[in-house]
Coordinates of C-alpha atoms and ligand atoms in Angstrom, one line a residue:
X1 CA 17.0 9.9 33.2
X2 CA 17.8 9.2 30.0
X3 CA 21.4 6.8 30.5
X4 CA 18.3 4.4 31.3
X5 CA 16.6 4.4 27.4
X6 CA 17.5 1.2 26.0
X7 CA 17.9 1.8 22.6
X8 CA 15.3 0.6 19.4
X9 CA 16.8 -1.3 16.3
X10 CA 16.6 0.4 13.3
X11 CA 13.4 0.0 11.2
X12 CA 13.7 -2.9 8.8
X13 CA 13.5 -0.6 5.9
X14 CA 14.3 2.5 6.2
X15 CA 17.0 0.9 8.7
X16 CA 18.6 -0.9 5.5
X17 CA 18.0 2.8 3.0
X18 CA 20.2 4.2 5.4
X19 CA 23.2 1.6 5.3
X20 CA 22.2 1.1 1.6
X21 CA 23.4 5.4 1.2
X22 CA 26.5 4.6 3.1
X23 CA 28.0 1.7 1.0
X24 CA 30.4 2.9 -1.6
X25 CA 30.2 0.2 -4.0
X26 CA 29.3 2.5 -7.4
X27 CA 27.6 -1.2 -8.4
X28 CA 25.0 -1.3 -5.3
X29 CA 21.4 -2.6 -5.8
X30 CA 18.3 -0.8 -4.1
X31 CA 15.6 -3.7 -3.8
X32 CA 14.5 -2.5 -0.7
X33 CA 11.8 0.6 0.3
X34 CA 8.7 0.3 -2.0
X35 CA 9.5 3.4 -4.3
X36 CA 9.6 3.4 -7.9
X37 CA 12.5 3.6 -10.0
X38 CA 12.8 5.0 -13.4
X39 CA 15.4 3.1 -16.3
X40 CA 17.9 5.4 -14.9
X41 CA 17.2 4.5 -11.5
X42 CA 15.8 7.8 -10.1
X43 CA 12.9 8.7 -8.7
X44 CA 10.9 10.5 -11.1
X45 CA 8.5 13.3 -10.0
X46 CA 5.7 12.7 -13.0
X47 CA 4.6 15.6 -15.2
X48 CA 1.2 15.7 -13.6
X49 CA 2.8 16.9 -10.4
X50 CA 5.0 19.5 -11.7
X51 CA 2.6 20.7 -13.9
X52 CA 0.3 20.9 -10.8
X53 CA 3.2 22.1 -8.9
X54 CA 3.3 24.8 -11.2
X55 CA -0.6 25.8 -11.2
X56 CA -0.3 26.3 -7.6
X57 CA 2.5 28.6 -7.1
X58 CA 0.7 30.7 -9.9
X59 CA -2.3 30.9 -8.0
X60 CA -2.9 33.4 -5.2
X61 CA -3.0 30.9 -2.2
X62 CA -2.7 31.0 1.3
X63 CA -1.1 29.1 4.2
X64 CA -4.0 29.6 6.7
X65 CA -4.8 26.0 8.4
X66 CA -7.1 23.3 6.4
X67 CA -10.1 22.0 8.2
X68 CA -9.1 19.0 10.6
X69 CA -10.2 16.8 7.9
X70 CA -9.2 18.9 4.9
X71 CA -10.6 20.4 2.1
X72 CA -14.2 19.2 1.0
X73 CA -13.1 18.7 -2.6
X74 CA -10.2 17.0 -1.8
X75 CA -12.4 14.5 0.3
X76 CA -14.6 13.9 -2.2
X77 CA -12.0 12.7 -4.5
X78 CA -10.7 10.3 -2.2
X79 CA -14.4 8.7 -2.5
X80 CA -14.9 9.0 -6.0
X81 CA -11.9 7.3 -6.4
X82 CA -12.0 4.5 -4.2
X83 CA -16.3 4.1 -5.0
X84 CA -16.7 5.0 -8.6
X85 CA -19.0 8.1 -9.6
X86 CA -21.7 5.2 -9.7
X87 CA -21.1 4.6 -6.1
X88 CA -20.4 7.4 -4.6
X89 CA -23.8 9.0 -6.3
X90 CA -25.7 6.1 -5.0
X91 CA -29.0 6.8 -2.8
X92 CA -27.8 4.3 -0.3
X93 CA -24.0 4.7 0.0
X94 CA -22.5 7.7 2.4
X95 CA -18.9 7.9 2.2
X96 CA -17.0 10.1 4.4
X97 CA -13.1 11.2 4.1
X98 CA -10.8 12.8 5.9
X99 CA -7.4 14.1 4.3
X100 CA -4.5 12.2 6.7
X101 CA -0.6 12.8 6.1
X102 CA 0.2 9.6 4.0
X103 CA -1.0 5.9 4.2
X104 CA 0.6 5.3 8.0
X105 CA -1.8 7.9 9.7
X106 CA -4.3 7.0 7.9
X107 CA -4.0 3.5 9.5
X108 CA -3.1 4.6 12.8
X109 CA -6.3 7.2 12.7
X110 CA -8.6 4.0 11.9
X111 CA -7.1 2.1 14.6
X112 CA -7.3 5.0 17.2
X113 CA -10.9 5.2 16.2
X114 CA -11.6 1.7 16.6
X115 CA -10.6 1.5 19.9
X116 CA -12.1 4.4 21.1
X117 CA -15.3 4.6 19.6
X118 CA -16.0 0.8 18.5
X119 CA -14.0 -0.9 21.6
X120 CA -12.4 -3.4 19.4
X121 CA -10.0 -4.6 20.9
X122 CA -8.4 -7.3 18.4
X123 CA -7.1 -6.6 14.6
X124 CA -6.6 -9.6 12.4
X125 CA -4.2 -9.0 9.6
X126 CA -2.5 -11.6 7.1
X127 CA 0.6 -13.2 7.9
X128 CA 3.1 -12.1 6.4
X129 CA 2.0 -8.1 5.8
X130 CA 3.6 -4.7 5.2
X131 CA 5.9 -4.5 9.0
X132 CA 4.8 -1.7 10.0
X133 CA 0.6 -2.5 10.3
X134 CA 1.4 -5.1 13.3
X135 CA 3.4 -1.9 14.9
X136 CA 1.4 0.7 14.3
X137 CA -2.0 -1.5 15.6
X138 CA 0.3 -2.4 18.8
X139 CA 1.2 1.5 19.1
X140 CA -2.6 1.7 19.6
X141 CA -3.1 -1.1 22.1
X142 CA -5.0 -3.7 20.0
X143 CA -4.3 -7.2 19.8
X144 CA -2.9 -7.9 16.6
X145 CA -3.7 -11.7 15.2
X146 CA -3.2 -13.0 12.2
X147 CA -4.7 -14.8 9.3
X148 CA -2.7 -17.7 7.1
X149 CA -2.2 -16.1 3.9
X150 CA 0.6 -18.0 1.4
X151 CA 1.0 -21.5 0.1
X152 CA 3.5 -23.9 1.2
X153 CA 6.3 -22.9 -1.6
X154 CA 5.2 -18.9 -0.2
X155 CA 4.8 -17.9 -3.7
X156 CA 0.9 -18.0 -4.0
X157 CA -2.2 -17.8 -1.8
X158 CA -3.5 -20.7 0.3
X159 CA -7.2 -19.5 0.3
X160 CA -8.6 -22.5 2.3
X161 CA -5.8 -22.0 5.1
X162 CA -6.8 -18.0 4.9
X163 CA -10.5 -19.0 5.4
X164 CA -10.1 -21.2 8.1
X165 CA -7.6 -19.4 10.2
X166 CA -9.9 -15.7 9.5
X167 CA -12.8 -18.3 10.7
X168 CA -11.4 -17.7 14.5
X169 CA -12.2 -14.2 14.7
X170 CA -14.7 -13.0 16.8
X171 CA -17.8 -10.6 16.5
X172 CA -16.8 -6.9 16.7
X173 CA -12.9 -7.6 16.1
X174 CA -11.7 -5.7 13.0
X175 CA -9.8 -7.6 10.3
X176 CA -7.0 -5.9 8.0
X177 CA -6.6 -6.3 4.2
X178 CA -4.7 -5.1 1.6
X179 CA -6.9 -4.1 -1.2
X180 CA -4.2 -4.6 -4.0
X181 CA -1.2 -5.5 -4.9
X182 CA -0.4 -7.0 -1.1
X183 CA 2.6 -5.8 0.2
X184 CA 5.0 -7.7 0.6
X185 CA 4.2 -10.4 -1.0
X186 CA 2.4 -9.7 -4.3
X187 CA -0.1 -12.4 -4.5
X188 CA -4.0 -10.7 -4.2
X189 CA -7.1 -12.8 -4.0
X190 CA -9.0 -13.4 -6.9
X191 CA -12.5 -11.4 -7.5
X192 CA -14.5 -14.5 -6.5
X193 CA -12.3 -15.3 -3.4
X194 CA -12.4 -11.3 -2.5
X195 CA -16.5 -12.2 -3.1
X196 CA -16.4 -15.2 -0.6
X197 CA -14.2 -13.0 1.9
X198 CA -17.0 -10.5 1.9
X199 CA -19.8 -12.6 2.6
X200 CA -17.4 -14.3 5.7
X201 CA -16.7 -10.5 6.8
X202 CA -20.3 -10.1 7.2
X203 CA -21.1 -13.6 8.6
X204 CA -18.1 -13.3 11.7
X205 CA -20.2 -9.5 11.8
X206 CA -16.2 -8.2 11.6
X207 CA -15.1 -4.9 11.0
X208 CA -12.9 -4.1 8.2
X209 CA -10.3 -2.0 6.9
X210 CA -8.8 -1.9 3.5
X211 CA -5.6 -0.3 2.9
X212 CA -5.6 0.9 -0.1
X213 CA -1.8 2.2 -0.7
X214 CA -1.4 1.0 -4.5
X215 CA -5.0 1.8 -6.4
X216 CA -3.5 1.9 -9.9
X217 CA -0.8 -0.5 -9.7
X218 CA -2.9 -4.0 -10.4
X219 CA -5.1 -3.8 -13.0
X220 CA -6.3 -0.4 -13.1
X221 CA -8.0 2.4 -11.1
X222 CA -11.5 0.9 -11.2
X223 CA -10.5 -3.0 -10.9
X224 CA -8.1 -2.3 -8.1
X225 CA -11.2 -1.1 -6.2
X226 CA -13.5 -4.3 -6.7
X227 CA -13.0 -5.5 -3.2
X228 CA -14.2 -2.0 -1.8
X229 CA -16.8 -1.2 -4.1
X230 CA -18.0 -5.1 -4.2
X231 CA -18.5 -5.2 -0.3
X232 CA -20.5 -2.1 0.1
X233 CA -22.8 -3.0 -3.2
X234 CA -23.6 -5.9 -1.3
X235 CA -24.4 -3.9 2.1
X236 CA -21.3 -3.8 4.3
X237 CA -19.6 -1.1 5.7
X238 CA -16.2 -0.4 5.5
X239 CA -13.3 2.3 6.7
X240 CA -10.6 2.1 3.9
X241 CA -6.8 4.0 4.3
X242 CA -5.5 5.3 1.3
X243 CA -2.5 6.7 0.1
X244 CA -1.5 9.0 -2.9
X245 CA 2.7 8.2 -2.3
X246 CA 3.3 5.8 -4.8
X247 CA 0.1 6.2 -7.4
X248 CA 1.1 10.2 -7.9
X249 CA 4.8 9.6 -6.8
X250 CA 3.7 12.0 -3.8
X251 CA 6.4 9.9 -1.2
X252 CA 7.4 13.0 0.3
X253 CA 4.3 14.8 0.5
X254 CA 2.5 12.6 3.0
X255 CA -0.3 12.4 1.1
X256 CA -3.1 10.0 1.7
X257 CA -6.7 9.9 3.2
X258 CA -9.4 7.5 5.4
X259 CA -12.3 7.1 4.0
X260 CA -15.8 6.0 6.3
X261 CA -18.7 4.1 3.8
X262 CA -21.9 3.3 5.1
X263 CA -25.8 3.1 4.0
X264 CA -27.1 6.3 6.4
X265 CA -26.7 9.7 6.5
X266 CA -26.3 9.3 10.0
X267 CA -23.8 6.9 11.0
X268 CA -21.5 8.8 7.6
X269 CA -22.1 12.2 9.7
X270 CA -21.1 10.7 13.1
X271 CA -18.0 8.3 11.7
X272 CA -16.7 12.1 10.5
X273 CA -17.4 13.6 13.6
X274 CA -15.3 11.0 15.1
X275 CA -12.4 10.7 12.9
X276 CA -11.8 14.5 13.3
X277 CA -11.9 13.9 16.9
X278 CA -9.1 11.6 16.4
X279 CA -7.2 13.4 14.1
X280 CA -7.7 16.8 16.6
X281 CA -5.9 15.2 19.1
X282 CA -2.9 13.6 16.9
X283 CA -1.8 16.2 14.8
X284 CA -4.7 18.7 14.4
X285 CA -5.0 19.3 10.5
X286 CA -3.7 18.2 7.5
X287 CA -0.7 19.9 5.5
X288 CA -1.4 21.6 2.6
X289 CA 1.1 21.0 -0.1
X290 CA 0.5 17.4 -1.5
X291 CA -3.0 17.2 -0.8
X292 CA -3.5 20.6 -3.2
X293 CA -1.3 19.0 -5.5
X294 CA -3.5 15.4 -5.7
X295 CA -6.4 18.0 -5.8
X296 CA -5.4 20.0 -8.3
X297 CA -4.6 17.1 -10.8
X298 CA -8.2 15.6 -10.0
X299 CA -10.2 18.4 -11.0
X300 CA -8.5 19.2 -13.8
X301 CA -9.3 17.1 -16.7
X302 CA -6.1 17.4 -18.5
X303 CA -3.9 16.8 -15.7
X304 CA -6.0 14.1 -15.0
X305 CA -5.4 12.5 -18.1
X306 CA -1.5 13.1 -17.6
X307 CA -1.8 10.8 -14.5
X308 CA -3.4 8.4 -15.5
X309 CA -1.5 7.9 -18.6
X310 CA 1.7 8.2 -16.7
X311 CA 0.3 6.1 -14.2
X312 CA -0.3 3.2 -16.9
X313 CA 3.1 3.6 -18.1
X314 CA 4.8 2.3 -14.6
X315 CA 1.9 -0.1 -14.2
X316 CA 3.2 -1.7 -17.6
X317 CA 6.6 -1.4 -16.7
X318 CA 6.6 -3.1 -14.2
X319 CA 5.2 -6.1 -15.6
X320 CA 7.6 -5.7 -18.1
X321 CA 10.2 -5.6 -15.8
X322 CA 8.5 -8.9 -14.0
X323 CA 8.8 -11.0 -17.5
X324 CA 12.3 -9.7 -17.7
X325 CA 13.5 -10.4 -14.5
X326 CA 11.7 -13.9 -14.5
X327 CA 13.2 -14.7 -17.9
X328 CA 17.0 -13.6 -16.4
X329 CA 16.4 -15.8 -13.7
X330 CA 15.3 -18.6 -15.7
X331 CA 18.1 -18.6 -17.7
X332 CA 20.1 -18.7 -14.8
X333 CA 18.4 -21.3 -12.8
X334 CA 16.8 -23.6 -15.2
X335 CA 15.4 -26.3 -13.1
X336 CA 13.9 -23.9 -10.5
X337 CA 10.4 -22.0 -11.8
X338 CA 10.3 -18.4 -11.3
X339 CA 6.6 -17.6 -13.0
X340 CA 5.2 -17.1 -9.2
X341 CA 6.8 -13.6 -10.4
X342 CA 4.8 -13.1 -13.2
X343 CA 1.7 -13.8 -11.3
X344 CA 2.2 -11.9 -8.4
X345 CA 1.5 -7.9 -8.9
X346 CA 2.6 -4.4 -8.0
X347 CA 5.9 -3.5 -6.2
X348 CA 6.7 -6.6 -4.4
X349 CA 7.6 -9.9 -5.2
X350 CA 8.1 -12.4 -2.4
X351 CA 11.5 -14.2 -4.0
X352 CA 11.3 -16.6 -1.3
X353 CA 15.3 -15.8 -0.8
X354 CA 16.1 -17.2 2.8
X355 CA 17.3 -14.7 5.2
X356 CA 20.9 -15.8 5.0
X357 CA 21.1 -15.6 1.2
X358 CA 19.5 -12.0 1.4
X359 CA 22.6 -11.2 4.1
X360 CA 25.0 -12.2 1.4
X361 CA 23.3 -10.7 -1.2
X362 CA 23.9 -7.4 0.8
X363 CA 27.5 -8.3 2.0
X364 CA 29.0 -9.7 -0.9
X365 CA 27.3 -8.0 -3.3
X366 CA 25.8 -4.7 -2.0
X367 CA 22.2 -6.2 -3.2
X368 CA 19.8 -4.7 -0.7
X369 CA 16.6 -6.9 -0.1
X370 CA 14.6 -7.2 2.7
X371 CA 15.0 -10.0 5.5
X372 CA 12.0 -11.0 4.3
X373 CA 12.9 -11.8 0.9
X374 CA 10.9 -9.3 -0.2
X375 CA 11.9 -7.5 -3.7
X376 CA 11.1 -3.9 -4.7
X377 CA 10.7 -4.9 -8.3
X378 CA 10.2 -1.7 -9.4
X379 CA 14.0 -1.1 -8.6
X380 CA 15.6 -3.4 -11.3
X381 CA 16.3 -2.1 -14.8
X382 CA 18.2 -2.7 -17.6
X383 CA 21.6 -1.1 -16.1
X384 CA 21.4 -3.8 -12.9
X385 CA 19.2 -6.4 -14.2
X386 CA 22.4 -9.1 -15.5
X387 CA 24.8 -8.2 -12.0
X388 CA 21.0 -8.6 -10.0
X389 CA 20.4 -12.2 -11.5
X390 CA 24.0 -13.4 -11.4
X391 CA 24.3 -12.5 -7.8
X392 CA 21.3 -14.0 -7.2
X393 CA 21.8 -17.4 -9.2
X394 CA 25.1 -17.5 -7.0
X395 CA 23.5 -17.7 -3.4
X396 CA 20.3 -19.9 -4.2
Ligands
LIG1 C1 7.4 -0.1 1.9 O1 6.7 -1.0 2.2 O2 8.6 -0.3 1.5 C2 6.8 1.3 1.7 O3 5.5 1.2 2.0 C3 7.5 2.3 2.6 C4 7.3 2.2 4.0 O4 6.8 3.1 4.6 O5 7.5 1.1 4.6

């Protein structure tokens, strides 16, 4: 039965992290998976964690099953970070969470949910976005559509285009955004376009999901929430997807959460009721390790204030390493401008390589960038930054 199986191509990142480990050029460039990079370009597992890390194997423990949603305090975190104390305390605003193993499930619980218990049967999501939401919301069976997002040089947003095109969505569809820090292109709607999106979220009468995967990486931990916490001060409800792998380091871990926010005790009691149903029948209950990690740090005020420093210190670096790369590139390439990188935040930068110079970047260089032209900016530093430009200046 199985000589019949035609076989899948290899994701389009971790496809290229795999041929990436194989090449033996001692000079090769990771651009590719959005992870950070230290100067020394590692992987670093922040202080926070091991300290946490640390906490937790001191303490007595146990490895009995978590509730299907996980641990109450855990949950509440998730909402205090993604509302604000201000928020989450509010009279009128019931959030709901639910621990899920990293950002992915948290998606694919949303979309499960959606179908089943709201019937939609379309998702709108921009175009270009992260590969894997277009799979994950076909995995489930919805129609995926999508919304105009870039400019005609792809370095910026074309709001009018985005409004126009999200303008054809129907009544009862659900619409996808990235919350911050879009992947993979960089370029986020302002606060008074993510204001006018609101208002047209709740005109079309669409349902919407943020995925919230970089919380920390934009501006900060509050600003990075505005579109969030802006559309349910002004009354709508929302389902947001979060994920703790790259604003605690967690990748590993699977750590992440969905979060339901609505105005009645109610409908919050009943959207738990049935996330858990989804998450029952998918895989059961959360795991334990990096959500007790993330929950450790949270309630512990000094580990707190380790993350969030440590968490400013990559923010800043990698706008540093933004201004650095822009200036390299500048150099290099006088009469072309390369600020769309400075303006663009988080990770990614959309370099607006073509697909052929990215294959030469890879073959004649080892450089590994996504077909996309997508760049892991995080991954440059001061070892790779002169071979990364040259190679660069030599294919555009
Ligand atoms: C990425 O976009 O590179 C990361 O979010 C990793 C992944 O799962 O694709």
């Amino acid at each position: 039965m199985f000589e019949a199986v035609p076989l899948s191509p290899p994701d389009s990142i971790f496809g290229l992290i795999e041929q990436f480990k194989k090449d033996v050029n001692p000079d090769k460039i990771n651009l590719s998976v959005g992870v950070y990079q230290d100067e020394s370009g590692t992987t670093p597992v922040m202080q926070c964690v091991r300290k946490a890390e640390q906490k937790l194997l001191d303490s007595a423990g146990n490895k009995n099953y978590l509730p299907i949603d996980g641990p109450p305090s855990y949950n509440e975190s998730i909402g205090r970070l993604v509302l604000g104390d201000r928020l989450f305390d509010h009279d009128s605003v019931h959030c709901v969470a639910a621990q899920t193993p990293g950002g992915t499930v948290s998606l694919r619980i949303a979309g499960e949910t959606l179908k089943r218990v709201f019937n939609v049967d379309t998702i709108w999501m921009s175009n270009p976005t992260w590969v894997n939401h277009p799979q994950i919301y076909g995995a489930v069976g919805l129609n995926v559509e999508q919304y105009d997002y870039l400019d005609e040089n792809r370095t910026g947003l074309d709001f009018e285009r985005l409004i126009d095109s999200l303008g054809q969505a129907g009544p009862g569809q659900a619409v996808l955004f990235h919350t911050v820090c879009h992947n993979p292109t960089g370029v986020d709607p302002s606060v008074e376009q993510w204001k006018q999106l609101g208002e047209l979220i709740k005109e079309l009468r669409l349902l919407p999901v943020f995925d919230f995967a970089y919380q920390g990486f934009g501006e900060s931990l509050d600003a990075d929430a505005f579109p969030i916490r802006h559309f349910v001060e002004t009354g709508g409800e929302a389902i947001v997807c979060n994920s703790f792998s790259k604003n605690f380091g967690l990748y590993a871990e699977r750590v992440g959460g969905i979060a339901s926010v609505s105005h009645d005790a109610d409908s919050a009691a009943a959207m738990l009721s049935q996330i858990k149903l989804t998450i029952r029948t998918i895989y059961s209950n959360p795991p334990l390790h990096g959500g007790a990690i993330v929950d450790t740090i949270l309630h512990d005020a000094e580990l707190r204030q380790i993350w969030q420093t440590e968490l400013t210190e990559i923010r800043e670096r990698i706008l540093e390493l933004r201004t650095n790369f822009v200036d390299a590139m500048q150099s290099r390439v006088p009469h072309k401008d390369f600020q769309y990188i400075n303006r663009q935040r988080g990770m990614f930068s959309y370099s607006g390589l073509t697909p052929d110079q990215v294959a030469r970047l890879k073959e004649e260089y080892s450089i590994y960038i996504l077909g996309s032209g997508r760049i892991n900016v995080a991954g440059i530093n001061s070892q790779n930054l002169n071979r990364l430009c040259d190679a660069i200046a030599s294919v555009v």
